[in-house]
CSV table of C-alpha atoms in Angstrom, one decimal:
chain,number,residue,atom,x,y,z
A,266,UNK,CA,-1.1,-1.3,15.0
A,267,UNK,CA,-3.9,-0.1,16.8
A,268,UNK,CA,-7.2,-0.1,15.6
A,269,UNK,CA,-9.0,3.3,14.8
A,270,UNK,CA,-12.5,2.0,14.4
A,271,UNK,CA,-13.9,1.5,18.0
A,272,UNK,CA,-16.5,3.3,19.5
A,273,UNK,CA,-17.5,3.4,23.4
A,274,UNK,CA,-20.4,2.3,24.4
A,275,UNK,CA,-22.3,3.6,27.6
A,276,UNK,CA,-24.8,1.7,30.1
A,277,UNK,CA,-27.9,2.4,30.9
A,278,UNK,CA,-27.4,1.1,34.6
A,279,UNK,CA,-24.7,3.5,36.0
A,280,UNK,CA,-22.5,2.6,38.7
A,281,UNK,CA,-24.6,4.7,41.0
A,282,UNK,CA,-27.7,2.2,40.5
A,283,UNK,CA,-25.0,-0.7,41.0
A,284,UNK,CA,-24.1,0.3,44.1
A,285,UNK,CA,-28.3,1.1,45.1
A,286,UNK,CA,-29.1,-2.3,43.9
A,287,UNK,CA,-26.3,-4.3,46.1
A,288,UNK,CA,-26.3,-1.9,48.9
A,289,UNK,CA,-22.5,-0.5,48.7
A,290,UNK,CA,-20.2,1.0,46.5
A,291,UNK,CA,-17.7,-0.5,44.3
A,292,UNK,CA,-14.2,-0.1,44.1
A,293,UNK,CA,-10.5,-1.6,43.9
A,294,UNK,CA,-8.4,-2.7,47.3
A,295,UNK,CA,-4.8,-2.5,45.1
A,296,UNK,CA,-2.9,-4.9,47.6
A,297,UNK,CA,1.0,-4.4,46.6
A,298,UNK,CA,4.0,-5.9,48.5
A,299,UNK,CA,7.1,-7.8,48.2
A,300,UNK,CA,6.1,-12.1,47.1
A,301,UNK,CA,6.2,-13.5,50.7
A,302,UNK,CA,4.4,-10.4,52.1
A,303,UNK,CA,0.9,-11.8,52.4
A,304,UNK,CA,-1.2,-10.4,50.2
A,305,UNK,CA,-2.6,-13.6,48.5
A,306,UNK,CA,-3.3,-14.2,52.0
A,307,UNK,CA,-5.0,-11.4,52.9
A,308,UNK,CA,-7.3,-10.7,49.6
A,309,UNK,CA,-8.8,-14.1,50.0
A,310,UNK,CA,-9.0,-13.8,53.7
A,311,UNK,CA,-10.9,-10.7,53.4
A,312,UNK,CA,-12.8,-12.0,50.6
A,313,UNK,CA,-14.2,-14.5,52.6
A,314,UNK,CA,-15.2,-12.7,55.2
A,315,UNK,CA,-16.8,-9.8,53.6
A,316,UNK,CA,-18.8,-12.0,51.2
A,317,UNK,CA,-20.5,-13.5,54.6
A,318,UNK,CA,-21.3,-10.2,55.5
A,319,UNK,CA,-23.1,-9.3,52.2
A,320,UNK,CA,-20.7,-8.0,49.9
A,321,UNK,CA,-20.6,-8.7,46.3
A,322,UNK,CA,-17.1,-9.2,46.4
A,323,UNK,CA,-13.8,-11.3,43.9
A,324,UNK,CA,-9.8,-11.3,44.3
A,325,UNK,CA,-7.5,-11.3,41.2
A,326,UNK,CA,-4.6,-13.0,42.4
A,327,UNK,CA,-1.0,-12.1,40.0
A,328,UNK,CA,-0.1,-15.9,40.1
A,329,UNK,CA,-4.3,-16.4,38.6
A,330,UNK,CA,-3.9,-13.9,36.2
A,331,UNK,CA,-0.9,-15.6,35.0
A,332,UNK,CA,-2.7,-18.4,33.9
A,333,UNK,CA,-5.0,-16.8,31.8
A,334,UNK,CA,-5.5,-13.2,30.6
A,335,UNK,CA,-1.8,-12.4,30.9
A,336,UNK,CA,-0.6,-16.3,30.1
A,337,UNK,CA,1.3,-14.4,26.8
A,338,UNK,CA,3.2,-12.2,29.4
A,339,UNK,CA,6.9,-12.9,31.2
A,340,UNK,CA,8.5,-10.8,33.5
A,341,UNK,CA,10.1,-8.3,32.4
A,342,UNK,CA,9.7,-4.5,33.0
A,343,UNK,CA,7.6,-4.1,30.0
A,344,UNK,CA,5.7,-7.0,30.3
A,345,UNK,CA,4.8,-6.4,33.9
A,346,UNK,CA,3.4,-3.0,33.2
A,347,UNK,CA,0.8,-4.6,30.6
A,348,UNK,CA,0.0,-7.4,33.2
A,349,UNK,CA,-1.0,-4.5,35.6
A,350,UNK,CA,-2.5,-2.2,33.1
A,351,UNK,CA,-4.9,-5.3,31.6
A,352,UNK,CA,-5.4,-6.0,35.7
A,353,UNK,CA,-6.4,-2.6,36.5
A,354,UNK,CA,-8.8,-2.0,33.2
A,355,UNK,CA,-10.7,-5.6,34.7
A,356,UNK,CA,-10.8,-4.1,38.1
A,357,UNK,CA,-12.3,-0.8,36.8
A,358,UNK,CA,-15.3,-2.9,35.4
A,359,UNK,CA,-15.3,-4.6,38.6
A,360,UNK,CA,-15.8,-1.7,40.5
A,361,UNK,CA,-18.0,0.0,38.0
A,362,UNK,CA,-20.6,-3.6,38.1
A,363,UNK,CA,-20.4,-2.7,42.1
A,364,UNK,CA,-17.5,-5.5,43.5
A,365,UNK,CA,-15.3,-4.8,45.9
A,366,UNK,CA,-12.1,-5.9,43.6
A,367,UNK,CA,-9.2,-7.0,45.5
A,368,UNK,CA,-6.1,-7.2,43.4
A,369,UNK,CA,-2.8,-9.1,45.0
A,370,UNK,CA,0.2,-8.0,43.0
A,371,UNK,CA,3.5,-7.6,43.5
A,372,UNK,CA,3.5,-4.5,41.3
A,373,UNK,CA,6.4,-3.2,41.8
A,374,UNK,CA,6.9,-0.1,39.9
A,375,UNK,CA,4.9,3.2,40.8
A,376,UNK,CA,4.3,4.2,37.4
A,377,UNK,CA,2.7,0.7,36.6
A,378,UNK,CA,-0.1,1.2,39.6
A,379,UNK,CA,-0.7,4.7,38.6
A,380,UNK,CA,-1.9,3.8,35.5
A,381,UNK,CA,-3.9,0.8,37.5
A,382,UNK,CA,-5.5,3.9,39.3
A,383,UNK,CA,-6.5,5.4,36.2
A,384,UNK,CA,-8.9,3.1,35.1
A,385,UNK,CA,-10.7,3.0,38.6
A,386,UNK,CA,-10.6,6.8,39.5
A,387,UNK,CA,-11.5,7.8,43.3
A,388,UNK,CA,-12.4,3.9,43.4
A,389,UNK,CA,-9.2,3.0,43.7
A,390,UNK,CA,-7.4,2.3,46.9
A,391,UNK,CA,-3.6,1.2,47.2
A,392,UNK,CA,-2.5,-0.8,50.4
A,393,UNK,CA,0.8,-1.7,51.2
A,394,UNK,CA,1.2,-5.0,52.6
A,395,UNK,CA,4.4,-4.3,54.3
A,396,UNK,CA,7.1,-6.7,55.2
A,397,UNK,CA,10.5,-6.5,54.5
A,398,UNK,CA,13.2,-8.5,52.3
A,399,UNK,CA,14.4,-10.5,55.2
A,400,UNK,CA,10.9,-11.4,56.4
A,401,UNK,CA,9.8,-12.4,52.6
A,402,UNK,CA,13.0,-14.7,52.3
A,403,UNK,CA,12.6,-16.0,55.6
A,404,UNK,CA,8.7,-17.2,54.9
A,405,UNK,CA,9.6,-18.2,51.2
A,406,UNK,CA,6.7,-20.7,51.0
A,407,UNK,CA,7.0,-21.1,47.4
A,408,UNK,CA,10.7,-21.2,47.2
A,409,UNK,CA,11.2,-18.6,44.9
A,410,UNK,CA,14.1,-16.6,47.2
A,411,UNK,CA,16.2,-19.4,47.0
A,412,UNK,CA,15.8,-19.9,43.6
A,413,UNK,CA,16.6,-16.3,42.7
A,414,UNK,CA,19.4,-16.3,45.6
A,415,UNK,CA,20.8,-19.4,43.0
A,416,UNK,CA,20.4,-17.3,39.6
A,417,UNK,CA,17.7,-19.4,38.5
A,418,UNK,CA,14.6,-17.0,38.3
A,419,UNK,CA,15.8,-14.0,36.3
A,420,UNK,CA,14.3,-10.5,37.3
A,421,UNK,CA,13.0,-11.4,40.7
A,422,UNK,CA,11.4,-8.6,42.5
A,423,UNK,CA,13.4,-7.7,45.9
A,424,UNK,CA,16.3,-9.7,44.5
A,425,UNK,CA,17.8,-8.9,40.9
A,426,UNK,CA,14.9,-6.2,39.9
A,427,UNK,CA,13.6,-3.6,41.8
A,428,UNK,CA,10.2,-2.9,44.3
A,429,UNK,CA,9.2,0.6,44.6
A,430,UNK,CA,6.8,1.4,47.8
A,431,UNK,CA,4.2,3.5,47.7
A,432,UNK,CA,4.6,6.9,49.2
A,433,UNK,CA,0.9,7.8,49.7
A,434,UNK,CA,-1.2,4.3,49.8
A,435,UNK,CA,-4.4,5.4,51.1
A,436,UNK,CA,-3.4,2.1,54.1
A,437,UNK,CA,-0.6,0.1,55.4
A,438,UNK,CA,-0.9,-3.0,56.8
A,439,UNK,CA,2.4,-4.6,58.3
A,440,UNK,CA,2.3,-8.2,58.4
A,441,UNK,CA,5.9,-8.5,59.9
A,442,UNK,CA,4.0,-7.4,63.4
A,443,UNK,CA,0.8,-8.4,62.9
A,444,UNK,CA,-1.8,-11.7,62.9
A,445,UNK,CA,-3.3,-12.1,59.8
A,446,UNK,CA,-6.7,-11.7,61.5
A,447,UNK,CA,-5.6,-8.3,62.8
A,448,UNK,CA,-4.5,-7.1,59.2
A,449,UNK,CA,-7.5,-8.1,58.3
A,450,UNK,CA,-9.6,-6.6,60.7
A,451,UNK,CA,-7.7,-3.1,60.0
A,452,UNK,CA,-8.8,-4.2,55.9
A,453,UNK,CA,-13.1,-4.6,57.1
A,454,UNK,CA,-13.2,-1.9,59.3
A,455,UNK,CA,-11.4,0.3,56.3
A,456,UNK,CA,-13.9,-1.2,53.8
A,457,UNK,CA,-17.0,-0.7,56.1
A,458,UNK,CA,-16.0,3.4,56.4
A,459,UNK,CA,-14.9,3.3,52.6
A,460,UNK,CA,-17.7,1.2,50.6
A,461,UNK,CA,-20.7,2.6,52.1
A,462,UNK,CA,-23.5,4.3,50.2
């Protein structure tokens, strides 16, 4: 039952004097993609590289979050969509305290990252790490394709339960053609024109 009795409380420091005080804007890079894609890769590749440049900066990684604030959670349909809607809510405040919030995670139903958007507004930027099935299975670095290929992992995204792409991700990044460092050079550059005051 939800509770009736909670009242929102407002700042005094807005997001505005966040971003004056750290010397860029906040805001949510939403990386989404098939598991095998890259985008663990990627967010704390980027991460790395734009904290040396000055950024206040963190990645929440879906196989992190797992251990933790959504360690009540399995995988199905219903269960995913609360593990992205807590994600996105933490991202928001993120954003809000001025981070550049990367998010890697699979999520991979449209509905689910809209309402991740919601909580960061204009914030909010979706990039689709592109790479296909066959590329994901061929990688497989945690095993997890032939597992699922073998009926052992239940509800597997790209296998026996289903990845939507995005249709308007504000960037694409394909990692099937690409270096990491060039995806990640595409990822700066689109900070650097995105974040600034």
């Amino acid at each position: 039952m939800k509770s009736t009795n909670i009242f929102e409380t407002h700042s005094r420091v807005t997001k505005e004097l966040h971003a004056e005080r750290i010397g860029h804007k906040g805001g949510v890079l939403w990386l989404t993609g098939l598991s095998g894609a890259g985008k663990s890769t990627l967010a704390t590749e980027l991460e790395h590289r734009l904290f040396h440049n000055g950024y206040n900066v963190y990645v929440l990684d879906g196989d992190n979050v797992r251990h933790g604030l959504s360690s009540n959670l399995a995988f199905s349909p219903e269960d995913r969509a609360e593990n992205i809607r807590r994600v996105g809510e933490v991202c928001g405040l993120f954003a809000d305290a001025g981070f550049v919030a990367i998010a890697a995670f699979i999520s991979p139903y449209r509905d689910d990252r809209t309402i991740a958007r919601r909580a960061s507004g204009d914030s909010f930027h979706e990039v689709f790490v592109n790479a296909d099935l066959a590329t994901c299975e061929e990688r497989d670095t945690k095993g997890l394709y032939k597992r699922a290929r073998q009926g052992e992992i239940p509800e597997f995204t790209g296998i026996s339960a289903p990845y939507e792409e995005p249709l308007n991700a504000e960037l694409q990044v394909d990692t099937m053609n690409r270096s990491v460092d060039s995806c990640i050079d595409t990822l700066e550059d689109y900070v650097e024109k995105n974040f600034v005051l």
